[in-house]
XYZ file of C-alpha atoms in Angstrom:
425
model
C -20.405 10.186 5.160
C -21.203 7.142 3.237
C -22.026 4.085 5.965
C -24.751 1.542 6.135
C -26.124 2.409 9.256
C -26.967 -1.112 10.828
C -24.551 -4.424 10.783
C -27.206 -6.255 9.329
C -27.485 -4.503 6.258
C -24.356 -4.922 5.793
C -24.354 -8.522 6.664
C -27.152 -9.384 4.429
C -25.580 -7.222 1.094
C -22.290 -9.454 1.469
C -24.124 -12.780 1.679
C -26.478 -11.888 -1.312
C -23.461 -10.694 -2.961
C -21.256 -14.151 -2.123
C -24.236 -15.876 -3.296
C -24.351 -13.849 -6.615
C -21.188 -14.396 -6.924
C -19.926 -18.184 -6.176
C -21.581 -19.342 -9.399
C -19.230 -20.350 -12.128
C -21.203 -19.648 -15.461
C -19.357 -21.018 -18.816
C -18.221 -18.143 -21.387
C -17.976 -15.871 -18.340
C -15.384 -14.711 -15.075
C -14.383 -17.955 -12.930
C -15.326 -18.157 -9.681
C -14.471 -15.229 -7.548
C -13.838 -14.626 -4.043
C -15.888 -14.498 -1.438
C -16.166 -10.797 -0.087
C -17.813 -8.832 2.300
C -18.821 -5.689 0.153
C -20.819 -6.134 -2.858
C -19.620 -3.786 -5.798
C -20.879 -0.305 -5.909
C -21.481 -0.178 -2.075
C -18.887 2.761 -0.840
C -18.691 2.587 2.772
C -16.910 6.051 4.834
C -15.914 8.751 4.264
C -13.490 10.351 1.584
C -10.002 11.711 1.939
C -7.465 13.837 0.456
C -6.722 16.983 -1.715
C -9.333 15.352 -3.853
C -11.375 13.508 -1.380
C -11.422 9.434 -2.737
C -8.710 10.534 -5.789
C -7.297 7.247 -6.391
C -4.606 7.939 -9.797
C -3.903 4.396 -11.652
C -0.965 4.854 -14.167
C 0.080 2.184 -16.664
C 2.805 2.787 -18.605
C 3.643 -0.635 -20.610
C 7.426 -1.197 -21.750
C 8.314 0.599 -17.840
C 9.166 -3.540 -16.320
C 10.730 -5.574 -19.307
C 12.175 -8.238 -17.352
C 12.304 -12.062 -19.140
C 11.614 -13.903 -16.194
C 14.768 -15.897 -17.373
C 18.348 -14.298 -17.281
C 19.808 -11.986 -14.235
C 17.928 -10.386 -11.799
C 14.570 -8.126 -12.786
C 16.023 -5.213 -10.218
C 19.225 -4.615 -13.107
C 18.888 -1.407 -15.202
C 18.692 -3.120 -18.198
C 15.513 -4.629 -17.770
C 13.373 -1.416 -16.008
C 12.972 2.394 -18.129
C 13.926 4.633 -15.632
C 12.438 7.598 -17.565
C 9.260 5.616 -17.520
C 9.265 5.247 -14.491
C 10.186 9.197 -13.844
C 7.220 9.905 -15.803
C 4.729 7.491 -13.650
C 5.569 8.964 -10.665
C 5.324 12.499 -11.738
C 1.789 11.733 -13.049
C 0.542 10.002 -10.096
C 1.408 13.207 -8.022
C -0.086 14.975 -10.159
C -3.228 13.375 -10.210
C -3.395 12.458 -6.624
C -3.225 16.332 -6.129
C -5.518 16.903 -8.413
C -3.299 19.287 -10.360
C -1.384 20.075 -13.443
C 1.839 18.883 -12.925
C 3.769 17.309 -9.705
C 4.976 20.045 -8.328
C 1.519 21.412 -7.895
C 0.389 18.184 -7.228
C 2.647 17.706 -4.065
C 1.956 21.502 -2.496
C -1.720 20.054 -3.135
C -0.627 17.242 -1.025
C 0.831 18.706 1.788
C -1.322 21.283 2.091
C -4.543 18.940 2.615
C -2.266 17.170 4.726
C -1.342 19.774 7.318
C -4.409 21.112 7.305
C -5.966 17.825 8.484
C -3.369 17.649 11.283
C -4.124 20.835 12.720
C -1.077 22.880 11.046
C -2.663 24.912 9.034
C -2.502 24.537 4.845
C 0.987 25.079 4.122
C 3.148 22.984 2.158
C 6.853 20.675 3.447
C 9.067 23.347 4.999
C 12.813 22.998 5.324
C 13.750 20.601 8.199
C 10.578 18.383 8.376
C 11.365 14.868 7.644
C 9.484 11.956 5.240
C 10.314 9.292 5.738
C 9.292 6.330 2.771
C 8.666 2.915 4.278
C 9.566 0.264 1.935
C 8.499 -3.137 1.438
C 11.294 -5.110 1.184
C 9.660 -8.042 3.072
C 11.983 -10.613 1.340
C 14.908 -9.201 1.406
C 17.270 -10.195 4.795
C 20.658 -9.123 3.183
C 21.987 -6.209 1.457
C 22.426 -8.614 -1.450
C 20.300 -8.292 -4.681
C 17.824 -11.339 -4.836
C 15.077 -12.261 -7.967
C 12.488 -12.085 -4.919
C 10.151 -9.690 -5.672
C 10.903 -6.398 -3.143
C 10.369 -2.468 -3.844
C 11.605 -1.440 -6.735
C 14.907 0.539 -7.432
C 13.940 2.454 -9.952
C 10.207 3.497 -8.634
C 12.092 4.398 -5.875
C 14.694 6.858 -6.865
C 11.989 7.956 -9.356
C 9.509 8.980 -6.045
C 13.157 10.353 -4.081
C 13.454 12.543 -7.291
C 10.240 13.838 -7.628
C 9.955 14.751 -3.879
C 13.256 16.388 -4.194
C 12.917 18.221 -7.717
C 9.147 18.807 -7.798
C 8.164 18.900 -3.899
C 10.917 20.692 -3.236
C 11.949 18.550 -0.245
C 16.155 18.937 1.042
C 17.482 14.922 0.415
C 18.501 15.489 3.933
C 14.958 15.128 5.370
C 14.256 12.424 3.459
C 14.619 9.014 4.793
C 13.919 5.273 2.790
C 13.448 3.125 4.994
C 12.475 -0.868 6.014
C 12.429 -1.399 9.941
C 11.751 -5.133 9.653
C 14.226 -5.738 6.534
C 17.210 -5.009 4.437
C 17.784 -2.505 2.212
C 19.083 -4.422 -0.775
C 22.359 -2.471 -2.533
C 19.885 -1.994 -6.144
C 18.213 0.956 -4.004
C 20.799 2.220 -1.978
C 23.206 2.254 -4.817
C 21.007 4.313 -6.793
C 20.196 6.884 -4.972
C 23.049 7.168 -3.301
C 24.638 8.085 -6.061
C 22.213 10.910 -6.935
C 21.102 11.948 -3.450
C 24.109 11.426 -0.992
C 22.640 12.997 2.049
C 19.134 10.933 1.804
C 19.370 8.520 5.187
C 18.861 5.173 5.096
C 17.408 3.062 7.788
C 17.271 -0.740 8.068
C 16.985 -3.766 10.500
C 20.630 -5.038 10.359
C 22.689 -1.514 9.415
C 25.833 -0.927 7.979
C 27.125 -0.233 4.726
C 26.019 3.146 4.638
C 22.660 2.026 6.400
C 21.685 2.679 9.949
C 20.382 0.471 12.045
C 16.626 1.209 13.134
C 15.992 1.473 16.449
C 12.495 1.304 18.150
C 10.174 2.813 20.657
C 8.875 0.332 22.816
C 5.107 -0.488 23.505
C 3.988 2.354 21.287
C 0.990 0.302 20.237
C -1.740 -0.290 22.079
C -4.009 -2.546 20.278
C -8.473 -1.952 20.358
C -8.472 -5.980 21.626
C -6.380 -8.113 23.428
C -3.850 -9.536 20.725
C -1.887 -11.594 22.134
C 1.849 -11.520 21.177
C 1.817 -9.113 18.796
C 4.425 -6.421 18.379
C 4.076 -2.977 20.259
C 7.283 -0.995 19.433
C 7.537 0.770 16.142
C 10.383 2.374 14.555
C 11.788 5.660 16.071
C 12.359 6.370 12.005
C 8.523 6.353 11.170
C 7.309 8.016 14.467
C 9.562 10.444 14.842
C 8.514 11.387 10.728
C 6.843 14.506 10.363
C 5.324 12.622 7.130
C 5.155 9.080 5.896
C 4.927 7.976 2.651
C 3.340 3.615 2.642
C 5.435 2.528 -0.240
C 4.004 -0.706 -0.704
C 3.466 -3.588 -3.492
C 1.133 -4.924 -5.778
C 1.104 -8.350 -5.034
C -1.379 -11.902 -3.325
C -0.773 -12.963 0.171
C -1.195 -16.437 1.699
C -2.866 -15.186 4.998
C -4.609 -12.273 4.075
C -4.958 -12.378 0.329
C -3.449 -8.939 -0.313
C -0.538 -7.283 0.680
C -0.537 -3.647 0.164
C -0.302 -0.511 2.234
C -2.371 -1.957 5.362
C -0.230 -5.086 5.593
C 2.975 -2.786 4.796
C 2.269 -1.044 7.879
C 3.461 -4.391 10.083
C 7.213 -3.729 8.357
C 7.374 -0.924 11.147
C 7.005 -2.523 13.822
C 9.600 -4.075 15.799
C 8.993 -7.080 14.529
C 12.071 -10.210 14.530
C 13.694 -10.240 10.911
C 13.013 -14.089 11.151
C 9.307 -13.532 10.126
C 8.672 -17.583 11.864
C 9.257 -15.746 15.223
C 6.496 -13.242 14.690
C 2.917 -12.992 15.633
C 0.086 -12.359 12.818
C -2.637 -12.054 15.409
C -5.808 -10.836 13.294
C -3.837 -10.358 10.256
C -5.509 -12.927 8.349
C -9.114 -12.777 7.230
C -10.978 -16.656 8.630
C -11.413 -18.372 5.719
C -13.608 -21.206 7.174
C -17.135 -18.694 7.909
C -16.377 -15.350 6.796
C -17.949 -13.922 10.323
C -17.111 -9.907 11.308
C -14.060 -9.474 13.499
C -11.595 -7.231 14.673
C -8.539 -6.811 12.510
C -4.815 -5.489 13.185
C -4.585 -3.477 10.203
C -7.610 -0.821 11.553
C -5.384 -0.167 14.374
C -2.063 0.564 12.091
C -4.312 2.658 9.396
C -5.472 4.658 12.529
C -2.095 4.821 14.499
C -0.952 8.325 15.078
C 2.795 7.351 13.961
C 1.652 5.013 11.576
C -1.473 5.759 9.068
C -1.848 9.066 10.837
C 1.388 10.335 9.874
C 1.134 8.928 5.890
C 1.039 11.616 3.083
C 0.988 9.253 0.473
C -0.651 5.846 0.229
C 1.728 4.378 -2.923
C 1.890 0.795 -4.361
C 4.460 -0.509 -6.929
C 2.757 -2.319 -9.213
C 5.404 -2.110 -12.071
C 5.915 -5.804 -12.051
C 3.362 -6.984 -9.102
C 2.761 -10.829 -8.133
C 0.842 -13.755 -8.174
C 3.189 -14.957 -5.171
C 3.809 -13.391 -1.866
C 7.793 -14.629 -1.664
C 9.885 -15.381 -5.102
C 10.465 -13.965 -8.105
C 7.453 -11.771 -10.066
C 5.177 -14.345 -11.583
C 3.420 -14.872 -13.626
C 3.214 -11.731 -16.315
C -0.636 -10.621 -16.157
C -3.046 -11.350 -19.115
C -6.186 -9.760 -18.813
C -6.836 -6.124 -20.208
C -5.266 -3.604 -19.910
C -2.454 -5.673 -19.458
C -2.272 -8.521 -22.489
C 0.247 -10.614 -21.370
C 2.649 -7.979 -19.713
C 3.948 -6.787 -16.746
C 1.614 -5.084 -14.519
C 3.844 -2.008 -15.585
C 0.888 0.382 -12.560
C 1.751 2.357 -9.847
C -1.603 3.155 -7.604
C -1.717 5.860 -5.739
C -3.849 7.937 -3.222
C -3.889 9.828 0.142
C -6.927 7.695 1.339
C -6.090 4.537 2.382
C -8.651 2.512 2.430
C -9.586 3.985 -1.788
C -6.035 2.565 -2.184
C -5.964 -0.791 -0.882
C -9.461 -1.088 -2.788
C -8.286 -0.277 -5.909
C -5.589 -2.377 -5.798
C -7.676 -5.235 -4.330
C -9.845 -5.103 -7.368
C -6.867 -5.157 -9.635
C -5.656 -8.158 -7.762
C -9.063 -10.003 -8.140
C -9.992 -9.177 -11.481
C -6.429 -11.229 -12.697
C -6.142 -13.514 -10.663
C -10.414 -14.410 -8.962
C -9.508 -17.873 -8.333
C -6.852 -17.060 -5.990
C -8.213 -19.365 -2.773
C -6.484 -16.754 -0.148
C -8.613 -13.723 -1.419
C -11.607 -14.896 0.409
C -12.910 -12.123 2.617
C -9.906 -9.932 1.815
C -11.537 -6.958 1.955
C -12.853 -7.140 6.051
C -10.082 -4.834 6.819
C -11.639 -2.396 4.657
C -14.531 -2.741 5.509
C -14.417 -2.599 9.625
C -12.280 0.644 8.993
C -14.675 2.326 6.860
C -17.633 1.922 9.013
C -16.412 2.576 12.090
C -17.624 4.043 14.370
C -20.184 0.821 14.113
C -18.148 -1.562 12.085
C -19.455 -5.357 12.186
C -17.320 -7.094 14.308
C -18.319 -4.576 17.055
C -14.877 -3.568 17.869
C -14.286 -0.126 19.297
C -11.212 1.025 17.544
C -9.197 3.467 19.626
C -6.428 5.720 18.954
C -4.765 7.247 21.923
C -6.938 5.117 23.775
C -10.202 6.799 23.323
C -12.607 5.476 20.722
C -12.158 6.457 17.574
C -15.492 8.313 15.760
C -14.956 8.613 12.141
C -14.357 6.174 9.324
C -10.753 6.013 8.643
C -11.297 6.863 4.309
C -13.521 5.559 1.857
C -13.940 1.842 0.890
C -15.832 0.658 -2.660
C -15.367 -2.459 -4.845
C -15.742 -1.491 -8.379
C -18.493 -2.837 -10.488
C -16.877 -5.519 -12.931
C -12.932 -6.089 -13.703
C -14.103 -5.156 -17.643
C -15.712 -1.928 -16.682
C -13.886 -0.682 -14.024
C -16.385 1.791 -12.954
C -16.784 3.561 -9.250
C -19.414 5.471 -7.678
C -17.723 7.059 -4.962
C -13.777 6.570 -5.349
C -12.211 9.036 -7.968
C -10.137 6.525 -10.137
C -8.194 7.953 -12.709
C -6.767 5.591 -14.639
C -4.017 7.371 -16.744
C -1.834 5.126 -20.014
C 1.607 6.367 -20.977
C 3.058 5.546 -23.954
């Protein structure tokens, strides 16, 4: 396990390293957040087929959207067979294998041997269900907001089928909280009749998600929150976190943690929802408990995900809208993000694609302190804000993966996470 062993350590490493860091020196990086891990301090403990594996793919030309005419979901703007290819070698690498149909027995073998069921691969019956992110989508209309991705995800439906094997009738995509715009269903559809679909509002060829009630029980009082969670995700035998590469006003990054609220039974009028803890305080950076440990940790939520995935084929400066603006540092040059991250640790995820985030866009006031989630699930069982995290109601003893901020956005180098950073032409 890799954990400072007193709070403050850890305390005194993130001040030094806000310190080191607030200082705006001409010829070099602006500004950059203020965070709570300095880079090259992994906190936890690994996870996976290859314990920390993190696979970044980049394949430029797979987004080719102008930002100007139609919608950037239409087929004539996205490479499907790019995409195809992307998802293939993220299995592949996340397993730690040759190809992706090695890559996902890898997968579910580490998997089910974590959860008690020995190592054996997906056997006929067992259902996956992929949560979406489809956060601004409230229709089954096609907007220009930025939502999952139609073509990433019949790319991920067809590997699972074709190279894990899995019957399209246990698979089901899915957004609890949302709409399933008619750019995925259409899609796959086509291809995959029997896949299910499950939204918040139903119909045309969607169900309608319904919810266990009070299946959360948070490690603090918090308030108003929601507590049911969708019958489609906890009833899963597996999970894949489909989520996106993209800023957030609250708490600076949206990615697989925050894509867990999307499960909940949350109103689809997001104004009439609670964000208790959800947002890191901006004003004095102190420890404290955060909502996301509890969904990582949940036994129907993080507990039940095989894959940790984030679309980062177009990604976003902006939480709500349209992708914008194209990115312009290396590897990127004034492109698309054209990335899909991937990993089956959750917190090497998120902290991957955190540092992606940070290294384009540093000046971004909301990523202040971004990475506390991280952080206070990676040390527990003594994370700073003192919080016992529970799951099932007793307190939880291990960290919940493996948390590091790499050393420089240039670099790109890790000491602990295993990022494989893999360019298709």
């Amino acid at each position: 396990m890799i954990r400072l062993k007193h709070k403050a350590m850890i305390t005194a490493l993130g001040m030094a390293f806000l310190s080191a860091t607030s200082i705006s020196v001409v010829g070099q990086e602006p500004i950059r957040p203020k965070l709570f891990v300095a880079p090259n301090e992994p906190l936890g403990k690994a996870q996976g087929a290859v314990p920390g594996r993190v696979a970044w793919v980049h394949s430029p030309g797979v987004a080719q959207w102008d930002g100007l005419s139609g919608l950037w979901v239409e087929d004539r703007w996205n490479d499907q067979e790019k995409a195809d290819a992307m998802i293939r070698e993220t299995i592949a690498l996340v397993g730690g294998r040759t190809d992706a149909a090695k890559g996902w027995a890898a997968m579910f073998r580490d998997f089910n041997k974590r959860h008690g069921k020995g190592s054996r691969k997906y056997r006929k019956g067992e259902k996956i269900a992929v949560k979406l992110n489809m956060n601004n989508a409230i229709t089954h209309h096609d907007t220009i907001d930025l939502n999952s991705s139609p073509f990433v995800t019949l790319a991920l439906v067809r590997s699972l089928v074709n190279d894990g094997g899995v019957r399209p009738a246990d698979i089901i995509v899915c957004e609890p909280s949302r709409a399933i715009t008619d750019s995925i269903y259409d899609k796959i559809h086509r291809e995959f009749p029997e896949v299910v679909f499950i939204d918040n509002i139903g119909g045309n060829g969607r169900q309608k998600c319904e919810y266990y009630a009070k299946r959360i029980t948070y490690s603090v009082d918090n308030g108003k929150m929601a507590r049911g969670i969708a019958k489609c995700i906890a009833d899963a035998d597996y999970v894949i976190n489909s989520a996106l590469l993209k800023t957030h006003s609250g708490p600076g990054v949206t990615l697989t943690g925050k894509n867990w609220y999307g499960a909940t039974d949350i109103a689809l009028q997001w104004r009439k929802n609670a964000h208790n803890n959800v947002s890191q305080d901006k004003r004095h950076g102190k420890p404290g408990y955060k909502t996301f440990v509890d969904f990582i940790s949940h036994p129907d939520m993080g507990g039940k995900c095989l894959l940790f995935l984030i679309d980062g084929t177009y990604g976003s400066r902006d939480v709500n809208g349209a992708p914008h603006p194209k990115w312009q540092k290396e590897p990127f040059c004034n492109d698309w993000a054209c990335s899909i991250i991937a990993s089956q640790d959750a917190l090497a995820a998120d902290a991957v694609a955190m540092d992606i985030i940070i290294g384009e866009w540093p000046e971004f006031g909301s990523l202040n302190y971004c990475d506390e989630y991280l952080r206070e699930a990676a040390t527990i069982p003594d994370p700073p804000s003192g919080t016992i995290y529970k799951r099932d109601g007793k307190p939880i003893e291990k960290p919940l993966g493996l948390m590091e901020h790499w050393n420089n956005s240039s670099e790109r180098l890790y000491k602990a996470i295993d990022m494989k950073y893999k360019k298709l032409f």
